[in-house]
PDB file of C-alpha atoms in Angstrom:
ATOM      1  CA  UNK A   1      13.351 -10.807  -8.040  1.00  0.00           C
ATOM      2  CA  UNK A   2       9.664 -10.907  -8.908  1.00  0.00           C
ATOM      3  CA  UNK A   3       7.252 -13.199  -7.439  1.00  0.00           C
ATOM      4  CA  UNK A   4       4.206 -14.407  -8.768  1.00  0.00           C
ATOM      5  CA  UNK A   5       0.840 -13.481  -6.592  1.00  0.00           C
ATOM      6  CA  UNK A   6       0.153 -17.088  -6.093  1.00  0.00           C
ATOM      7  CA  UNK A   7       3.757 -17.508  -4.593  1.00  0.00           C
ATOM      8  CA  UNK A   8       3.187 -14.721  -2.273  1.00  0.00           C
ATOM      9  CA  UNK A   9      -0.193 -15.358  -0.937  1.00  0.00           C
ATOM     10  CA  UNK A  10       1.714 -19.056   0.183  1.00  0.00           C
ATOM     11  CA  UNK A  11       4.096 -17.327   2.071  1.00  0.00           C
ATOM     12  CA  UNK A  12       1.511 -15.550   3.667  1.00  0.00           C
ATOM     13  CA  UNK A  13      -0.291 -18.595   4.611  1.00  0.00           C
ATOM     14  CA  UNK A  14       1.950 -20.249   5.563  1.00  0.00           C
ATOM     15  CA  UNK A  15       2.416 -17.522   8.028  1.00  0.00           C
ATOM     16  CA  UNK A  16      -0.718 -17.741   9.079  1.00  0.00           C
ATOM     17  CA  UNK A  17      -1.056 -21.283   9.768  1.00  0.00           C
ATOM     18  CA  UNK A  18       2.178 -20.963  11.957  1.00  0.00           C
ATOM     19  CA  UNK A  19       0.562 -18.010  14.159  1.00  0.00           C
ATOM     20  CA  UNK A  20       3.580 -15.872  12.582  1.00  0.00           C
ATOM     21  CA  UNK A  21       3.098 -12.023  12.562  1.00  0.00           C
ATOM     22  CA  UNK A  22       3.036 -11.035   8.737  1.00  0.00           C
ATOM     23  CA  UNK A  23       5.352  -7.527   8.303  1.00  0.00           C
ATOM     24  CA  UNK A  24       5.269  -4.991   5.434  1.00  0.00           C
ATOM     25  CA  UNK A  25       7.906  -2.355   5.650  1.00  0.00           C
ATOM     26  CA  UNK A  26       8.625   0.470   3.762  1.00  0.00           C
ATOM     27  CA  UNK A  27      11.632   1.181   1.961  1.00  0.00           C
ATOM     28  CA  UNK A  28      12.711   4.721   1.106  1.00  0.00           C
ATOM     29  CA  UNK A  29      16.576   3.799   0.252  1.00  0.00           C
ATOM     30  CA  UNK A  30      18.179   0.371  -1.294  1.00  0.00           C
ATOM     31  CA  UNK A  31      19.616   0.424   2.306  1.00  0.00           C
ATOM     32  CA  UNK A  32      16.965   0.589   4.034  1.00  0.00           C
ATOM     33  CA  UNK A  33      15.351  -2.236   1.826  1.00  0.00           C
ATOM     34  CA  UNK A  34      18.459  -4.598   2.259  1.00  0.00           C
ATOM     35  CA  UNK A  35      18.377  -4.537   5.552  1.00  0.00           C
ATOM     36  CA  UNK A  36      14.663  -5.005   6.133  1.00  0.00           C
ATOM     37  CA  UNK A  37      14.979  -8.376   4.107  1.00  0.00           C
ATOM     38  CA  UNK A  38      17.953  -8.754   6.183  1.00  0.00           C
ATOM     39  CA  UNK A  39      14.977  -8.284   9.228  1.00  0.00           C
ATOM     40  CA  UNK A  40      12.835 -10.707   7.818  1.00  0.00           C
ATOM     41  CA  UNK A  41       9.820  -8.817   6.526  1.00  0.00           C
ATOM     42  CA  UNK A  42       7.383 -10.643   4.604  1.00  0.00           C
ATOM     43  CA  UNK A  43       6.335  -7.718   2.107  1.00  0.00           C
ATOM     44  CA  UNK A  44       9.018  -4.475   1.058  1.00  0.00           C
ATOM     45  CA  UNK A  45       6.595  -1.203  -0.026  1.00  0.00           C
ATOM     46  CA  UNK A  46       8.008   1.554  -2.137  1.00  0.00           C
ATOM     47  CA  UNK A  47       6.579   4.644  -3.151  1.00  0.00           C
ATOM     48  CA  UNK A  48       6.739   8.614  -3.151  1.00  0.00           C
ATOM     49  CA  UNK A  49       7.039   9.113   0.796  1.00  0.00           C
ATOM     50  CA  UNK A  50       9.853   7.121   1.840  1.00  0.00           C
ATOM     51  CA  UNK A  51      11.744   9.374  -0.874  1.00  0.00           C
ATOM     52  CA  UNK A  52      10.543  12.131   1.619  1.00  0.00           C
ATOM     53  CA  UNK A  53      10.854  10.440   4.741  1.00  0.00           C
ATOM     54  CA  UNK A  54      14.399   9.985   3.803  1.00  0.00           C
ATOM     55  CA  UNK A  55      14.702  13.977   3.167  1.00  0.00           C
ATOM     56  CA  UNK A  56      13.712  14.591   6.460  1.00  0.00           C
ATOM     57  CA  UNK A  57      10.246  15.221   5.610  1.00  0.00           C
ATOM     58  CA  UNK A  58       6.788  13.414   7.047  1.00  0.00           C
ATOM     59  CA  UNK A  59       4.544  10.893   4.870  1.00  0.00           C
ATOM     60  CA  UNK A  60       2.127  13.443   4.139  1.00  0.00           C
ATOM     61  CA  UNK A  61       4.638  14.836   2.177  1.00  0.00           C
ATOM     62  CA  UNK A  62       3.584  12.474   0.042  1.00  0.00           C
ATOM     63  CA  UNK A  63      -0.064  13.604  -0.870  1.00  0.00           C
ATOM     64  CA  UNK A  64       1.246  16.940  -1.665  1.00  0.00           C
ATOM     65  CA  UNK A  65       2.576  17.952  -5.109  1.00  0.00           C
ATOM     66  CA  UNK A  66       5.792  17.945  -4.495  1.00  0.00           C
ATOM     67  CA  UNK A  67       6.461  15.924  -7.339  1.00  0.00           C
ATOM     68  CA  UNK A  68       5.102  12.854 -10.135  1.00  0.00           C
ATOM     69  CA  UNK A  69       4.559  10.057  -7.354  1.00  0.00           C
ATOM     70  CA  UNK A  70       4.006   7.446 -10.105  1.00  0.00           C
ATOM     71  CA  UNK A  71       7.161   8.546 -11.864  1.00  0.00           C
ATOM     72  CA  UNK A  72       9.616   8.810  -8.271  1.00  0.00           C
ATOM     73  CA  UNK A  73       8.499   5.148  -7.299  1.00  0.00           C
ATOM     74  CA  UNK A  74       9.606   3.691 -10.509  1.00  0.00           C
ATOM     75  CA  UNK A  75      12.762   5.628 -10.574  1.00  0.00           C
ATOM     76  CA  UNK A  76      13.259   4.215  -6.639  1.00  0.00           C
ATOM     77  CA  UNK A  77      12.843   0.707  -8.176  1.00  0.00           C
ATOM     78  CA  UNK A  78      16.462   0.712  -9.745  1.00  0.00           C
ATOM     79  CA  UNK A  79      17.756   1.502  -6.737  1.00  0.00           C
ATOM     80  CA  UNK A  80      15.153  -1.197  -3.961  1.00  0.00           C
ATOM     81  CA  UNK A  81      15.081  -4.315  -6.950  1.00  0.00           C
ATOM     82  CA  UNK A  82      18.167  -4.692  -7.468  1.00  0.00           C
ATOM     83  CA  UNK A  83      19.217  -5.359  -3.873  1.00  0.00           C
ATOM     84  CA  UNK A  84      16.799  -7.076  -2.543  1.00  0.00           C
ATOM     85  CA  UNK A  85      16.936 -10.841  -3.192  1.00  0.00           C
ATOM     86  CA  UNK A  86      14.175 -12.835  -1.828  1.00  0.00           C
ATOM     87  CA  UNK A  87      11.227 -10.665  -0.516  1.00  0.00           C
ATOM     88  CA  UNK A  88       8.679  -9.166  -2.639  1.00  0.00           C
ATOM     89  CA  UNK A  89       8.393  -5.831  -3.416  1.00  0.00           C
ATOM     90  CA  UNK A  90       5.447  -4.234  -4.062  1.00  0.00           C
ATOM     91  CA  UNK A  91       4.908  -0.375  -5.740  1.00  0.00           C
ATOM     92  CA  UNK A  92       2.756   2.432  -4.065  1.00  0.00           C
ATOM     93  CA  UNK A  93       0.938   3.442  -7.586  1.00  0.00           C
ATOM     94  CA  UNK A  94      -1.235   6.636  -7.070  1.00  0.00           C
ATOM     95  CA  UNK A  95      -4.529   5.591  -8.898  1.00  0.00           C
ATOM     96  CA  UNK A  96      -5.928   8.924  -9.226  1.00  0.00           C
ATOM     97  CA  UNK A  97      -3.148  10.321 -12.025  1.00  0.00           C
ATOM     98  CA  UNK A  98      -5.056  11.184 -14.690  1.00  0.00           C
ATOM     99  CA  UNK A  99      -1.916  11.353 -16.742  1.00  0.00           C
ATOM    100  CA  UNK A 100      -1.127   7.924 -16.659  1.00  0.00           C
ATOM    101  CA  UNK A 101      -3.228   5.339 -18.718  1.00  0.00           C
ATOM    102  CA  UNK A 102      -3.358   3.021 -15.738  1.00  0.00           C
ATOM    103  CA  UNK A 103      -3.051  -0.352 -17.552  1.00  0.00           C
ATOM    104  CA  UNK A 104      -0.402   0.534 -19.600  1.00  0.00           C
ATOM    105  CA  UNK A 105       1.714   2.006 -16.305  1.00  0.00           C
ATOM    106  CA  UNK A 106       1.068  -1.102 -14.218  1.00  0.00           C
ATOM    107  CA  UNK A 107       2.130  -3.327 -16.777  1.00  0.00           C
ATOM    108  CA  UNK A 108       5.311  -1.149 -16.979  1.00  0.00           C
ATOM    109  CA  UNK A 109       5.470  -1.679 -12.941  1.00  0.00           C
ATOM    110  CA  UNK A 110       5.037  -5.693 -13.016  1.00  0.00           C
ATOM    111  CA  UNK A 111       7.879  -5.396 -16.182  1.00  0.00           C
ATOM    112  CA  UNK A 112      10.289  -3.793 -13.822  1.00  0.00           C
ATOM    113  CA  UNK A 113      10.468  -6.353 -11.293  1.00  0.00           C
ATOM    114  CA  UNK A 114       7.380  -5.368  -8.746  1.00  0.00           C
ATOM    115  CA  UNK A 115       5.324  -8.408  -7.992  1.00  0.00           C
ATOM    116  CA  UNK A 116       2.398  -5.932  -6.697  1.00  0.00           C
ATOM    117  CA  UNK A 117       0.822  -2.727  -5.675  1.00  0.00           C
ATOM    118  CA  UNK A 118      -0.289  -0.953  -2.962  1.00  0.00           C
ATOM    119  CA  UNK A 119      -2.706   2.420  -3.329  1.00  0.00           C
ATOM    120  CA  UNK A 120      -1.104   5.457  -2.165  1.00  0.00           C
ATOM    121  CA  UNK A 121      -0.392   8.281  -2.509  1.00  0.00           C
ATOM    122  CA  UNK A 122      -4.190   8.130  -1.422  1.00  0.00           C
ATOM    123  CA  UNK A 123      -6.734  10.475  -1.418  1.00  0.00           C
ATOM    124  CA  UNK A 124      -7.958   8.179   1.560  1.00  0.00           C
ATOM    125  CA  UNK A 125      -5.873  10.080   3.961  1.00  0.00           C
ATOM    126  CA  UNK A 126      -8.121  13.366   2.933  1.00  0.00           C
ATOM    127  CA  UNK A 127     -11.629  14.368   4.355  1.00  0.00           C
ATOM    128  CA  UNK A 128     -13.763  17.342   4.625  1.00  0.00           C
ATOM    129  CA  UNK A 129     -14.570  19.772   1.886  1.00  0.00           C
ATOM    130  CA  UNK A 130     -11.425  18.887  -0.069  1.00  0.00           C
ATOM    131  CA  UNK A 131     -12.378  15.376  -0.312  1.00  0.00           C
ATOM    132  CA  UNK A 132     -15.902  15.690  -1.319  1.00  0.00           C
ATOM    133  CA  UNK A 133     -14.520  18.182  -4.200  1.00  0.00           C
ATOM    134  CA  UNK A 134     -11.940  15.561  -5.249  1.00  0.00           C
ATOM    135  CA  UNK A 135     -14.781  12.849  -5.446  1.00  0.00           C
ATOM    136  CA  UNK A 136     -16.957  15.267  -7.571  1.00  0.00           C
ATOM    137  CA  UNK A 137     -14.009  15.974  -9.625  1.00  0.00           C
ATOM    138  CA  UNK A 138     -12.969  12.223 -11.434  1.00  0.00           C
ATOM    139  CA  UNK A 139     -10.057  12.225  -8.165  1.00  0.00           C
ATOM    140  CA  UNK A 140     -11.991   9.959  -5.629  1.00  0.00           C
ATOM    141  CA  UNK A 141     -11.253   6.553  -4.296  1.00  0.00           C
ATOM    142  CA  UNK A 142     -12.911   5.265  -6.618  1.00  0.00           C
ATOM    143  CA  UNK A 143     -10.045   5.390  -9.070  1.00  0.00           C
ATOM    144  CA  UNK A 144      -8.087   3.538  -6.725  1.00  0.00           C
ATOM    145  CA  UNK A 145     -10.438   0.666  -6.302  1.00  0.00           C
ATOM    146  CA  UNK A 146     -10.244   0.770 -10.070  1.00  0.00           C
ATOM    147  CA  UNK A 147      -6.435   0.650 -10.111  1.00  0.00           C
ATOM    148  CA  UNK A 148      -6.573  -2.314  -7.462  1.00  0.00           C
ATOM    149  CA  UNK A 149      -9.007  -3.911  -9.640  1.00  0.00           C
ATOM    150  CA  UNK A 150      -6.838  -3.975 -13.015  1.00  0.00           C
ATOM    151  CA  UNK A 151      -3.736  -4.899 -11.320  1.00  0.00           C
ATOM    152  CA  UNK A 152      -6.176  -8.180  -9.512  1.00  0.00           C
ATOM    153  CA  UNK A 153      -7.112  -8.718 -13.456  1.00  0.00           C
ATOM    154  CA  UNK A 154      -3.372  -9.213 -14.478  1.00  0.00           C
ATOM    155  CA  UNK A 155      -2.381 -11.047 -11.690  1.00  0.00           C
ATOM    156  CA  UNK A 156      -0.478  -8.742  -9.251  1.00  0.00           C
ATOM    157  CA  UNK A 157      -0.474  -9.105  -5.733  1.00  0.00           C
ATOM    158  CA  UNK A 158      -2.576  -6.154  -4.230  1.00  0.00           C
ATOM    159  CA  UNK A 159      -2.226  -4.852  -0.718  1.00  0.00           C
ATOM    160  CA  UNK A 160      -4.869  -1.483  -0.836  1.00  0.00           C
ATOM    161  CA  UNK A 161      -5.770   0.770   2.082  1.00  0.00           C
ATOM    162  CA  UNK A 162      -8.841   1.192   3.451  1.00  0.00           C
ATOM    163  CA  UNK A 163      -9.862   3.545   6.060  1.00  0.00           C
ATOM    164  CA  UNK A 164     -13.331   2.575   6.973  1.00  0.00           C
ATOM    165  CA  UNK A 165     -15.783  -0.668   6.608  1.00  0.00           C
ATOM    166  CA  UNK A 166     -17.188   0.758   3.346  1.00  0.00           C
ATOM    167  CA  UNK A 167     -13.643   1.036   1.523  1.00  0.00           C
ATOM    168  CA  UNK A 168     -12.709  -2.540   2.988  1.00  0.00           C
ATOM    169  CA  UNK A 169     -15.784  -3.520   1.051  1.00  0.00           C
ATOM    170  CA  UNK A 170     -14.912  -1.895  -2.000  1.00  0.00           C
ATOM    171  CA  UNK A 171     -11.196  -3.218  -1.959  1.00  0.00           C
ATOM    172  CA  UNK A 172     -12.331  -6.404  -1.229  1.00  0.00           C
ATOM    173  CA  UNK A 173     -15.073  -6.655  -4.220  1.00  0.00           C
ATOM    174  CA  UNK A 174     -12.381  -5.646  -6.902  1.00  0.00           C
ATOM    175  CA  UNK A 175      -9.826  -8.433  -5.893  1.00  0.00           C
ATOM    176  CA  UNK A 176      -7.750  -7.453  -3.105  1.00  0.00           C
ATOM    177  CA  UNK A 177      -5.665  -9.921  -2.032  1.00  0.00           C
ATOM    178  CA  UNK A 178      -4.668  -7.965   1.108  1.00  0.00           C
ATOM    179  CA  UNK A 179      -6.772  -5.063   2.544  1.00  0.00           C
ATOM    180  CA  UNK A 180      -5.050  -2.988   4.614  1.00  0.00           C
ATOM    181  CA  UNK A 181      -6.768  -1.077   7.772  1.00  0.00           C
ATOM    182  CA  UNK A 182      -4.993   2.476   7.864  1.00  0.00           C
ATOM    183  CA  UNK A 183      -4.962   3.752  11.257  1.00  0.00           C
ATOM    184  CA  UNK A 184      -3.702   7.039  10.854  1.00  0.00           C
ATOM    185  CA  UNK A 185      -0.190   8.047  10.997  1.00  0.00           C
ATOM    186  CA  UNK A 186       2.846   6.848  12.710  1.00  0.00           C
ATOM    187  CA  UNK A 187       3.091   8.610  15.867  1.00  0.00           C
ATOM    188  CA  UNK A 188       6.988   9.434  17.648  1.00  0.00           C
ATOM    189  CA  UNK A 189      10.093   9.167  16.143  1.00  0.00           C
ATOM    190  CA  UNK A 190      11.690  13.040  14.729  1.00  0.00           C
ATOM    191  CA  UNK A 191       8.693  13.375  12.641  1.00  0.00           C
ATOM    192  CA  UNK A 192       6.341  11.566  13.894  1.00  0.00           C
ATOM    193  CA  UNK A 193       2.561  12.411  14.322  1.00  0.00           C
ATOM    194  CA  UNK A 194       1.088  13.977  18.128  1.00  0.00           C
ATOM    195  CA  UNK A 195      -2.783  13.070  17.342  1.00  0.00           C
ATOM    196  CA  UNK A 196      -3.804   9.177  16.586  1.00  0.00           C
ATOM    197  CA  UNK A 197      -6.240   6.302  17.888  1.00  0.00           C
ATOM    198  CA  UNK A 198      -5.456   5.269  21.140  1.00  0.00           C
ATOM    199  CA  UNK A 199      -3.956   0.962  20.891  1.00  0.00           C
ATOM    200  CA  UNK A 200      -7.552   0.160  22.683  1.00  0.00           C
ATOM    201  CA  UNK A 201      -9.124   2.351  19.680  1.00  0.00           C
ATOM    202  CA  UNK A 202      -7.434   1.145  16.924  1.00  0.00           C
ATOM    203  CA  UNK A 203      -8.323  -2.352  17.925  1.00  0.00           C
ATOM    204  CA  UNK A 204     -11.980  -1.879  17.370  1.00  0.00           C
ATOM    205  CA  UNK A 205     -11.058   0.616  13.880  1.00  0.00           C
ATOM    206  CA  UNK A 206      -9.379  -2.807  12.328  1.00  0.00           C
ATOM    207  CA  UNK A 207     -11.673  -4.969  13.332  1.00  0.00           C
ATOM    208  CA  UNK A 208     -14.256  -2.939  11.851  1.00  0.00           C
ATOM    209  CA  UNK A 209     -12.859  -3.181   8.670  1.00  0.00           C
ATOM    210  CA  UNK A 210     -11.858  -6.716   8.615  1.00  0.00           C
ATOM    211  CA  UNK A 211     -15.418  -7.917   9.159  1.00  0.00           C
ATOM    212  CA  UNK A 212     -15.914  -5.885   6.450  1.00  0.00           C
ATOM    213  CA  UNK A 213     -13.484  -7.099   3.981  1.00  0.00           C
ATOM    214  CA  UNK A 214     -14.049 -10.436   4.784  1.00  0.00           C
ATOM    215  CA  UNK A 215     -17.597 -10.702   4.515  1.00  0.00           C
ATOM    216  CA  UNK A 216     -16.798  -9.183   0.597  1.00  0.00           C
ATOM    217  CA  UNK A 217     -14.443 -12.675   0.610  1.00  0.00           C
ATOM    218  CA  UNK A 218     -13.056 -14.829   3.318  1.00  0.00           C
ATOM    219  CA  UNK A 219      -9.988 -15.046   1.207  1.00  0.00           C
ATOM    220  CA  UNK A 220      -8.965 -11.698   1.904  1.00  0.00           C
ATOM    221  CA  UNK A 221      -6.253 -11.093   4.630  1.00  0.00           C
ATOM    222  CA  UNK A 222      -6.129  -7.882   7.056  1.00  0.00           C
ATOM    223  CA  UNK A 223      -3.436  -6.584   7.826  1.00  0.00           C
ATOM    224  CA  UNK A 224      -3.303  -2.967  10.214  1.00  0.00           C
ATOM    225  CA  UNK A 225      -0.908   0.101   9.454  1.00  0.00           C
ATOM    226  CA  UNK A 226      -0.433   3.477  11.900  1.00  0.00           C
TER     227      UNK A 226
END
């Protein structure tokens, strides 16, 4: 079922205010979703990379085109929404398709049964040369703040990535409701990643970007991914 933003941010809170860890998981399979409400999670996130995680395949699988990411997370959705029962579940929506008219697709997300978005696939996970070119080129962040920004305006729940103090800003001016610190990629496991902040690292990375966010609003909660 779909939850209203306001009806999620209590939950959160209320978390908070208990000094209760808040957990997003992501959900590649109706299994794996049933069984992380089964877990207790707080927040269930779909999109294009669990569909490759669950092939055998790593997340980064996910910035590659290997396939319409907006289109595979709403075909997932049939299979996550209709087993999970009381934890919402939020869409990855890839802000930079330019073949999507953006407020028309996320109202088709919130109609499905999504009670918010997340950004990714995100050219946030990108630097260098490529990343400049994709800025230059109408394919930057930017869009994505943009995205998060719309979906804030209708009244989903918005959970963005940021990667540095300056995008924790950004998220945080357009409405997020959650900005979340993106450490870099899950290391171990099969597929796993070998090169990553160090715990001590990542500590100060976060931080970093939750003074950040929440000098934008002191509304805004951080949560940390990697």
């Amino acid at each position: 079922m779909a939850f209203t933003r306001e009806e999620v941010l209590a939950r959160l809170r209320q978390n908070i205010a208990d000094g209760i860890p808040i957990i997003g998981a992501g959900a590649g399979t109706g299994i794996s979703a049933k069984f992380e409400e089964a877990g207790g999670v707080d927040l269930i996130v779909i999109y294009n990379s669990g569909r490759f995680r669950m092939a055998g395949r790593g997340s980064l699988a996910g910035t590659m085109p290997y396939g319409d990411a907006n289109a595979i997370v709403m075909d997932m959705a049939g299979e996550v929404l209709t087993v999970v029962e009381d934890t919402p579940v939020l869409a990855g929506v890839c802000g930079t398709d330019p073949f999507r008219q953006m407020d028309v697709f996320l109202r088709e997300v919130e109609a499905i049964g999504f009670s918010g978005v997340q950004n990714f696939p995100t050219v946030g996970l990108i630097d260098g040369l490529y990343r400049q070119n994709l800025e230059e080129t109408g394919m930057g962040y930017g869009e994505e703040v943009e995205m998060i920004r719309t979906a804030h305006e209708m009244g989903l729940l918005t959970t963005p990535y940021a990667f540095n103090p300056e995008e924790g800003e950004q998220m945080a001016a357009a409405g997020a409701d959650i900005v979340v610190a993106h450490a870099g990629l899950t290391t171990k496991g099969a597929i796993g990643a070998t090169t990553a902040l160090t715990l001590a690292e990542s500590v100060g990375f976060v931080q970093a970007i939750c003074d950040a966010a929440r000098g934008v609003s002191e509304e805004v909660i951080v949560l940390c991914h990697g």
